[in-house]
Amino acid sequence: MSWKTTLTQMTSCSLLLVSSFGFANQAADGVAPEESTGLENKTLTTAKKWMVTAANPIATQAGADILAAGGNAIDAMVTVQLILGLVEPQSSGIGGGAFLVYWDAKGNRLTTVDGRETAPLAATPTLFQDEQGKPLKFYDAVVGGRSVGTPGTVKLLWDTHQQHGKLSWKQVVQPAIDLARKGFAISPRLAGLIAKDKERLSRFDSTKAYFFNADGTPKTEGTILKNPQYADTLAQIANNGANAFYSGNIAKDIVETVQSAPGNPGVLGLQDFANYRTKERVPVCAPYQSYDICGMGPPSSGALTVGQILSITEKFDLEKLGADNPTSWQIISDASRLAFADRGRYMADSDYVPMPTQGLLDSGYIAERAKLITPNKALESVSAGSPPWSHAMRLADDESIELPSTSHFNVVDSEGNVVSITTTIENAFGSRLMVRGFLLNNELTDFSFKTHKDGAPIANRLEPGKRPRSSMSPTIIMQDGKPYMAIGSPGGSRIIGYVAQSIIAHLQWGMDIQQAINQPHLVNRFGTLDIEKGTAAESMQSTLEGMGHKVNIRDLNSGLHAIRLTKDGLEGAADPRREGAAIGE
């Protein structure tokens, strides 16, 4: 039996929560962004007109209902996001931020929208350092108000709907209001995560009251959870648009909650809300075979790093080597290490730091990096390269971590519009602060806690108004100027590997998109090759170690979702590692 099919053949089951939330400091990377909560068997879904793939079946169905009612992809996007913030609150919501890659069929145009959080104007580069100038321990920085950035999700939803929406704003917000008042059954995944994070969630009264019973026990799977405060918040947004969120009582309550957070207050202010703007940015596209792999540019590192991995590995015959060959994974592993070295040195918010965006994907530079890889022999060490760059400057390597509790979903409507959006509040349950029925992000911990290293500035250092670097990789693959596939995933900085490997599996190894998502993960970012626990890929461990790789067997909890546009209609796939679904007509 080929190892690449093992996840497909696993039946729906419940597995123990085995990962730890513990984290030593910012440079360490020992935990998954969210706990592993089991596998569900998923099969390829097909449709003729439209499709939604998202991380929760309630949210997926709500988006499908909007499309069935005549709405378009942007309409469905708004509804899906607002319901995800209710039924999957640990992963995303209106207290967080998002990146959108969007194909406008009528305008024949691909664009991206940056709804990333921003650092408060009162924030200083030493926000996450102690009195001795040393970086704080990760969760000492995360939990409370210190880590909260200005949320961008509501503005992204509003701005894109104003430009592209078909149904009324109230109509697309209403399903989330109704569900919040009616209540929903807590899913197995959410129940497990609440129980696992009991200590941190219990530190704040509003969060504790929502997720726990009166006796302090966690609310369990199947419990009907109502959220009238969230419904009231959304009702204001439905009636008054994004202004209801960024001015008035909602913004005041957020600021008060952040600034008065017990033990770890933050500096977010009302002016930060007044100043917040989304940014439409030119997509970053990397050629790969006969396709263009397009995604979000800086402040996301996603499209650049995915593009580098694919471009470097294209110099080798992965198609001939095949998915079952350890040599394929040694090549992918070292390509990823090289790309992550460049990511750590160069990638940040390009509005604040000059970046060699074009140089990092330059064909000559890619060829130069690919020559460093020797099949069957792991690189002993890697370092950032020297891409073509007119603003060459000395920058230090960044060791900041990223543990988003994130969600990715896609929508394709009957008009051919395509949404690929990754949305987050960063860590599981974000800052753990809850206000007006939603959780606030801890996005500022995506900045480097250090400002300099060896006398050189770190590109991803914290600065007022700056957007922290992200690994979110919402992707639309283009072929002959038209969308071919939408794909993305949660998973911290491993998002990049999950997306790149799924694309390789589909385009190089001929797997359908469900098989590509189901395949076991092997991810290397900083020198350790992580192999997904409980899969047949574990059989490669000794061979890869013999090639010189340091190997670690662990849970790798992606949440990949994809839609492929074919001549016959649409194909949809949802990750068996999460609770998502693909629904179409």
XYZ file of C-alpha atoms in Angstrom:
585
model
C 0.000 0.000 0.000
C 1.352 3.437 -0.916
C 1.904 5.609 2.157
C 0.277 8.583 0.443
C -3.149 6.930 0.722
C -3.069 6.051 4.393
C -5.001 9.043 5.685
C -7.736 8.512 3.130
C -8.310 4.992 4.355
C -8.574 5.924 8.016
C -12.153 5.926 9.181
C -13.684 8.649 11.285
C -12.305 8.307 14.760
C -11.535 10.186 17.916
C -7.902 10.510 18.956
C -6.398 11.714 22.200
C -5.207 15.295 22.463
C -1.496 14.663 22.496
C 0.280 17.945 21.754
C 1.295 20.346 24.486
C 0.392 24.022 24.635
C 3.657 24.640 26.509
C 6.209 26.996 24.947
C 9.551 27.975 26.351
C 10.358 31.186 24.504
C 9.917 32.877 21.201
C 12.732 31.104 19.430
C 11.465 27.645 20.365
C 8.935 25.827 18.284
C 7.675 22.746 20.038
C 3.916 22.844 19.770
C 1.262 22.754 17.104
C -0.900 25.863 16.650
C -3.967 23.881 17.677
C -4.286 20.507 19.281
C -4.790 17.376 17.238
C -8.383 16.255 17.652
C -8.676 13.242 15.391
C -9.258 12.306 11.783
C -12.399 12.133 9.688
C -12.576 10.314 6.379
C -13.060 12.835 3.549
C -13.702 12.170 -0.127
C -13.562 14.401 -3.188
C -16.703 16.510 -3.684
C -17.884 17.585 -7.140
C -20.328 20.252 -8.279
C -21.433 22.067 -11.420
C -22.287 25.638 -10.350
C -20.682 26.734 -7.090
C -18.804 25.426 -4.068
C -17.697 26.313 -0.537
C -14.932 24.591 1.428
C -14.474 25.662 5.053
C -13.304 24.352 8.417
C -16.711 23.827 10.025
C -19.770 22.220 8.389
C -22.170 24.774 9.907
C -20.203 27.636 8.378
C -19.810 25.783 5.094
C -23.553 25.182 4.857
C -24.297 28.821 5.657
C -22.070 29.920 2.795
C -23.752 27.407 0.511
C -27.153 28.801 1.503
C -26.028 32.290 0.497
C -24.888 31.043 -2.912
C -28.121 29.091 -3.384
C -30.046 32.286 -2.620
C -28.306 34.091 -5.479
C -25.375 35.566 -3.598
C -21.852 35.640 -4.960
C -18.498 34.538 -3.567
C -17.940 37.730 -1.574
C -21.421 37.508 -0.047
C -20.716 33.937 1.028
C -17.297 34.943 2.351
C -18.856 37.429 4.773
C -21.358 34.888 6.075
C -18.830 32.072 6.428
C -16.364 34.271 8.318
C -18.939 35.624 10.760
C -20.201 32.124 11.536
C -16.676 30.727 11.892
C -16.134 33.387 14.548
C -19.035 31.820 16.430
C -18.581 28.062 15.934
C -14.766 28.023 15.636
C -13.909 30.993 17.896
C -10.450 29.681 18.786
C -9.290 30.081 15.192
C -10.620 33.323 13.745
C -13.189 36.052 14.177
C -13.942 39.742 14.083
C -11.294 40.320 16.749
C -8.575 39.222 14.314
C -7.262 39.761 10.808
C -7.230 38.110 7.392
C -5.653 37.977 3.939
C -7.841 37.610 0.848
C -6.827 36.533 -2.647
C -9.715 37.266 -5.014
C -10.458 36.582 -8.675
C -12.996 39.049 -10.050
C -14.523 37.220 -13.024
C -16.324 40.250 -14.445
C -13.230 42.416 -14.259
C -10.968 39.530 -15.339
C -8.649 40.556 -12.522
C -6.745 38.932 -9.666
C -6.097 40.996 -6.550
C -5.294 40.635 -2.868
C -6.634 42.483 0.157
C -4.594 42.921 3.327
C -6.751 42.887 6.457
C -3.818 42.188 8.774
C -3.801 43.678 12.265
C -1.582 46.688 12.975
C 0.600 47.530 15.952
C -0.791 50.295 18.189
C 0.691 53.761 17.813
C 1.725 53.595 21.463
C 3.616 50.325 20.996
C 7.398 50.358 21.285
C 9.951 47.942 19.803
C 10.666 46.660 23.334
C 7.027 45.766 24.072
C 7.894 42.084 24.460
C 11.110 42.507 26.436
C 11.593 42.465 30.201
C 13.390 45.110 32.257
C 16.730 43.529 31.392
C 15.977 43.700 27.665
C 15.439 39.955 27.341
C 12.513 38.548 25.305
C 9.492 37.543 27.348
C 8.451 33.921 27.496
C 5.915 33.309 24.757
C 2.743 32.884 26.798
C 3.737 35.690 29.167
C 3.490 37.881 26.078
C 0.396 36.276 24.551
C -2.181 36.121 27.327
C -3.748 39.497 28.102
C -3.842 42.897 26.452
C -0.173 43.376 25.582
C -0.402 41.208 22.443
C -3.573 42.697 20.904
C -3.284 44.497 17.572
C -5.919 46.564 15.773
C -8.338 44.019 14.226
C -8.758 44.103 10.452
C -11.291 41.397 9.599
C -14.446 43.526 9.818
C -12.936 46.202 7.585
C -11.847 43.591 5.039
C -15.334 42.076 4.927
C -17.007 45.475 4.653
C -14.663 46.959 2.052
C -14.778 43.950 -0.266
C -18.539 43.581 0.086
C -19.066 47.250 -0.716
C -17.062 46.782 -3.895
C -18.112 43.299 -5.003
C -21.112 42.111 -2.985
C -24.410 41.239 -4.635
C -26.837 40.713 -1.750
C -27.404 43.382 0.887
C -24.955 43.685 3.779
C -27.702 42.953 6.297
C -28.673 39.807 4.418
C -25.188 38.315 4.594
C -24.647 39.229 8.259
C -28.054 37.979 9.460
C -27.319 34.202 9.440
C -24.608 34.648 12.070
C -26.915 36.800 14.195
C -29.637 34.166 14.042
C -27.283 31.317 14.927
C -25.749 33.234 17.825
C -29.212 33.727 19.336
C -30.426 30.194 18.593
C -27.233 28.482 19.688
C -25.118 25.710 18.220
C -23.766 22.408 19.493
C -20.143 22.585 20.621
C -18.084 20.448 18.244
C -15.675 17.742 19.432
C -12.723 19.874 18.370
C -13.846 23.006 20.198
C -14.709 21.010 23.328
C -11.264 19.417 23.387
C -9.501 22.741 22.940
C -11.520 24.412 25.711
C -10.609 21.632 28.129
C -6.943 21.709 27.149
C -6.618 25.487 27.605
C -8.681 25.681 30.805
C -6.076 27.485 32.899
C -5.522 30.371 30.471
C -9.164 30.739 29.437
C -10.194 30.876 33.096
C -8.040 33.928 33.855
C -10.608 36.386 32.490
C -14.188 36.612 33.741
C -15.976 37.091 30.408
C -14.033 34.292 28.719
C -14.548 31.955 31.662
C -18.282 32.649 31.799
C -18.683 31.795 28.116
C -16.621 28.610 27.837
C -17.148 27.096 31.301
C -20.046 26.019 33.489
C -20.898 27.726 36.772
C -18.911 25.095 38.685
C -15.801 25.841 36.601
C -15.905 22.707 34.455
C -15.399 23.110 30.695
C -18.490 23.007 28.519
C -18.514 19.718 26.664
C -19.201 18.369 23.197
C -22.850 18.728 22.216
C -23.615 21.516 24.693
C -25.794 24.170 23.061
C -23.833 27.400 23.220
C -25.655 30.693 22.722
C -23.906 34.025 22.273
C -26.386 36.924 22.547
C -23.551 39.438 22.987
C -22.058 38.427 19.646
C -25.516 38.683 18.070
C -25.913 42.215 19.437
C -22.461 43.186 18.167
C -23.221 41.851 14.692
C -26.603 43.587 14.696
C -24.825 46.919 15.133
C -22.421 46.033 12.327
C -25.334 44.911 10.131
C -27.091 48.239 10.604
C -24.111 50.597 10.483
C -21.366 48.773 8.602
C -17.715 48.749 9.630
C -18.050 52.135 11.332
C -20.005 50.408 14.086
C -16.882 48.403 14.886
C -14.171 51.020 14.415
C -15.904 53.882 16.206
C -18.416 54.118 19.014
C -19.049 51.708 21.863
C -17.577 48.553 20.309
C -14.154 50.146 19.813
C -14.340 51.747 23.266
C -15.115 48.424 24.913
C -12.243 46.702 23.088
C -9.783 49.409 24.111
C -10.968 49.363 27.721
C -10.682 45.561 27.846
C -7.152 45.639 26.431
C -5.875 48.474 28.598
C -7.359 47.055 31.811
C -6.398 43.404 31.247
C -5.304 42.094 34.658
C -1.602 41.359 34.899
C -0.748 42.134 31.284
C -2.434 45.299 29.966
C -1.947 46.552 26.430
C -1.603 49.891 24.682
C -4.247 49.661 21.934
C -6.111 52.977 21.636
C -9.130 54.501 19.928
C -6.906 56.317 17.433
C -5.654 52.947 16.212
C -9.230 52.015 15.290
C -9.846 55.375 13.620
C -6.678 54.991 11.556
C -7.202 51.397 10.432
C -7.392 50.751 6.682
C -7.287 47.610 4.576
C -4.786 47.632 1.731
C -5.275 46.253 -1.751
C -1.962 44.818 -2.883
C -0.594 43.376 -6.113
C -0.511 39.559 -5.954
C 2.851 37.818 -5.771
C 2.991 35.113 -8.451
C 5.620 32.457 -9.071
C 5.751 30.463 -12.332
C 5.514 26.704 -11.842
C 5.197 24.327 -14.781
C 2.415 25.840 -16.929
C 0.843 27.605 -13.946
C 1.264 30.774 -11.927
C 1.076 30.236 -8.159
C -0.394 33.491 -6.863
C -0.874 34.677 -3.327
C -0.424 37.347 -0.702
C 2.742 39.391 -0.690
C 4.262 41.237 2.273
C 3.439 41.494 5.113
C 2.695 37.833 4.436
C 5.681 35.643 3.733
C 3.353 33.006 2.301
C 3.407 33.566 -1.445
C 7.132 34.313 -1.571
C 8.162 31.288 0.482
C 5.729 28.887 -1.205
C 6.902 30.267 -4.544
C 10.555 29.745 -3.666
C 9.982 26.147 -2.539
C 8.107 25.289 -5.719
C 10.578 27.070 -7.992
C 13.606 25.418 -6.375
C 12.096 21.917 -6.423
C 11.093 22.360 -10.067
C 14.806 22.112 -10.891
C 14.604 18.426 -9.898
C 12.526 15.645 -11.449
C 10.082 15.111 -8.594
C 7.533 13.649 -10.997
C 9.898 10.806 -11.852
C 11.042 10.316 -8.261
C 7.459 10.096 -6.996
C 5.688 10.679 -3.699
C 6.915 7.458 -2.077
C 10.603 8.206 -2.619
C 12.536 9.639 0.353
C 14.734 11.523 -2.113
C 11.734 13.634 -3.133
C 11.223 14.666 0.471
C 14.918 15.336 1.040
C 14.840 17.760 -1.906
C 11.599 19.406 -0.743
C 12.976 19.588 2.792
C 16.169 21.379 1.809
C 14.326 23.695 -0.591
C 12.092 24.668 2.310
C 15.065 25.309 4.596
C 16.615 27.605 2.001
C 13.345 29.474 1.528
C 12.845 29.855 5.271
C 16.349 31.257 5.645
C 15.421 34.015 3.193
C 12.088 34.472 4.942
C 13.772 35.024 8.289
C 16.137 37.662 6.985
C 14.167 39.635 4.430
C 10.415 39.260 4.842
C 8.327 41.757 6.810
C 5.890 44.624 6.251
C 7.269 46.201 3.077
C 5.573 49.497 3.954
C 8.186 49.792 6.721
C 11.156 47.745 5.504
C 12.595 47.595 1.950
C 12.249 44.075 0.567
C 13.757 42.225 -2.426
C 10.352 40.844 -3.412
C 11.167 40.373 -7.097
C 14.715 39.259 -6.402
C 13.605 36.417 -4.152
C 11.770 34.845 -7.114
C 14.320 35.840 -9.773
C 15.018 32.846 -12.028
C 18.775 33.253 -11.794
C 18.641 33.476 -8.015
C 16.368 30.424 -7.805
C 18.804 28.439 -9.968
C 21.657 29.535 -7.712
C 19.807 28.339 -4.604
C 18.795 25.045 -6.247
C 22.463 24.257 -7.006
C 23.087 24.096 -3.262
C 20.908 20.962 -3.007
C 22.427 17.516 -3.543
C 19.886 14.682 -3.878
C 20.186 12.104 -1.077
C 22.427 14.337 1.039
C 20.869 16.877 3.384
C 22.403 20.322 3.594
C 24.600 20.569 6.679
C 23.583 24.183 7.216
C 21.653 26.887 5.413
C 21.816 30.653 5.354
C 19.968 33.434 3.617
C 21.088 34.172 0.096
C 21.798 37.437 -1.700
C 18.927 38.039 -4.130
C 19.089 40.846 -6.705
C 18.134 44.005 -4.832
C 18.534 47.707 -5.470
C 18.163 48.541 -1.753
C 20.680 46.044 -0.386
C 21.098 46.522 3.351
C 22.405 44.525 6.285
C 19.601 42.725 8.105
C 19.717 40.159 10.890
C 18.015 36.784 10.812
C 14.709 36.622 12.683
C 13.819 33.693 14.928
C 10.284 34.805 15.775
C 7.675 32.082 15.930
C 4.139 31.979 14.648
C 1.469 29.737 16.131
C -1.763 30.896 14.519
C -5.013 29.322 15.499
C -6.154 30.042 12.010
C -8.780 29.021 9.450
C -8.797 28.892 5.665
C -11.786 28.723 3.348
C -12.555 29.026 -0.352
C -15.618 30.008 -2.355
C -16.316 29.738 -6.085
C -19.647 31.075 -7.325
C -21.655 30.454 -10.495
C -20.222 33.608 -12.094
C -16.665 32.316 -11.754
C -15.562 34.589 -8.906
C -13.030 32.918 -6.611
C -12.287 33.621 -2.942
C -9.246 32.188 -1.167
C -9.017 33.622 2.353
C -6.963 32.783 5.415
C -8.183 34.324 8.655
C -6.783 34.293 12.184
C -6.636 35.481 15.775
C -3.085 33.959 15.989
C -2.703 31.502 18.889
C -5.573 29.208 19.954
C -8.176 31.544 21.539
C -5.891 34.505 20.773
C -5.151 36.743 23.760
C -7.911 34.913 25.690
C -9.593 38.295 26.163
C -13.272 38.262 25.210
C -15.370 41.358 24.629
C -18.922 41.667 23.320
C -19.014 37.964 22.447
C -15.771 37.607 20.474
C -12.125 36.898 21.243
C -9.327 39.393 20.653
C -6.181 38.476 18.734
C -2.636 38.158 20.051
C -1.226 39.091 16.650
C 1.545 41.346 17.931
C 3.495 38.275 19.044
C 4.104 37.593 15.340
C 6.670 40.394 15.510
C 10.215 39.601 16.550
C 10.594 40.074 20.298
C 14.154 41.218 19.591
C 14.869 44.401 17.620
C 18.478 43.703 16.603
C 20.888 40.801 16.384
C 24.662 41.175 16.182
C 24.187 44.901 15.698
C 21.924 44.573 12.652
C 18.198 45.404 12.658
C 15.623 42.638 12.342
C 13.183 43.328 9.492
C 10.194 41.987 11.436
C 10.832 44.103 14.533
C 7.837 45.803 16.127
C 7.113 49.406 15.092
C 4.004 51.573 15.651
C 1.408 51.049 12.912
C 3.356 48.186 11.344
C 1.761 44.880 10.341
C 3.458 41.746 11.700
C 4.851 39.221 9.274
C 2.578 36.268 8.613
C 2.886 32.823 7.047
C -0.729 32.740 5.909
C -0.756 31.513 2.326
C -4.154 31.923 0.660
C -3.431 30.883 -2.900
C -5.098 30.967 -6.295
C -3.325 28.970 -8.988
C -3.734 30.496 -12.438
C -3.502 28.716 -15.796
C -3.642 30.629 -19.074
C -4.851 33.714 -17.238
C -7.780 31.989 -15.526
C -8.186 30.509 -12.034
C -7.388 26.812 -11.806
C -7.429 26.156 -8.069
C -7.866 27.881 -4.699
C -6.052 26.444 -1.683
C -4.790 27.379 1.780
C -4.391 26.141 5.334
C -3.884 27.089 8.970
C -0.837 25.793 10.789
C 1.566 28.544 11.863
C 4.687 28.799 9.771
C 4.072 25.193 8.685
C 1.234 26.587 6.539
C 3.852 27.225 3.877
C 4.931 23.588 3.762
C 1.374 22.261 3.833
C 0.365 24.397 0.856
C 3.544 23.828 -1.171
C 3.466 20.053 -0.693
C -0.212 19.808 -1.629
C 0.488 21.706 -4.842
C 3.433 19.412 -5.633
C 1.308 16.329 -4.930
C -1.407 17.500 -7.298
C 0.615 19.033 -10.126
C 3.707 16.785 -10.024
C 2.392 13.478 -8.731
C -1.067 13.483 -10.284
C -3.104 13.162 -7.110
C -6.576 14.664 -7.085
C -6.903 17.539 -4.635
C -8.417 15.380 -1.893
C -5.589 12.856 -2.165
C -3.072 15.713 -2.160
C -4.530 17.094 1.063
C -4.809 13.646 2.649
C -1.153 12.738 2.075
C 1.047 12.645 5.187
C 2.969 15.810 5.944
C 6.755 16.141 5.990
C 7.800 19.697 6.854
C 11.223 21.230 7.442
C 11.611 24.917 8.224
C 14.618 25.456 10.476
C 16.605 22.213 10.292
C 14.358 19.565 11.836
C 12.303 17.474 9.431
C 8.894 16.890 11.022
C 7.109 13.734 9.859
C 3.414 13.341 10.587
C 2.788 10.927 13.429
C 0.619 7.879 12.820
C 1.161 7.742 9.061
C 3.143 5.410 6.822
C 5.531 8.294 6.152
C 7.160 7.289 9.435
C 8.770 4.449 7.471
C 11.013 7.038 5.786
C 12.588 8.131 9.065
C 15.716 5.974 8.979
C 16.386 6.659 5.293
C 16.049 10.414 5.751
C 18.239 10.299 8.848
C 20.791 8.409 6.779
C 20.760 11.316 4.339
C 21.699 13.629 7.201
C 18.333 14.980 8.320
C 17.363 15.429 11.942
C 13.883 13.844 12.046
C 11.051 14.380 14.519
C 7.797 12.370 14.514
C 4.885 14.547 15.652
C 1.307 15.578 15.025
C 1.052 17.944 12.065
C -2.375 19.460 12.275
C -3.128 21.255 9.020
C -6.541 22.448 7.916
C -6.162 22.468 4.152
C -9.141 23.323 1.982
C -9.166 23.502 -1.805
C -11.421 23.981 -4.817
C -10.355 23.104 -8.366
C -12.082 24.583 -11.396
C -12.380 22.013 -14.194
C -13.943 21.938 -17.648
C -16.773 19.886 -16.150
C -17.396 21.998 -13.056
C -15.794 22.084 -9.623
C -13.951 19.744 -7.266
C -13.705 20.421 -3.543
C -11.589 18.945 -0.764
C -11.471 19.325 3.020
C -8.700 18.224 5.360
C -9.391 14.965 7.244
C -7.450 16.392 10.191
C -10.214 18.905 10.988
C -13.996 19.178 10.954
C -14.385 20.938 7.621
C -16.528 20.146 4.618
C -16.906 20.869 0.922
C -20.443 21.674 -0.235
C -21.486 22.493 -3.785
C -24.265 22.401 -6.338
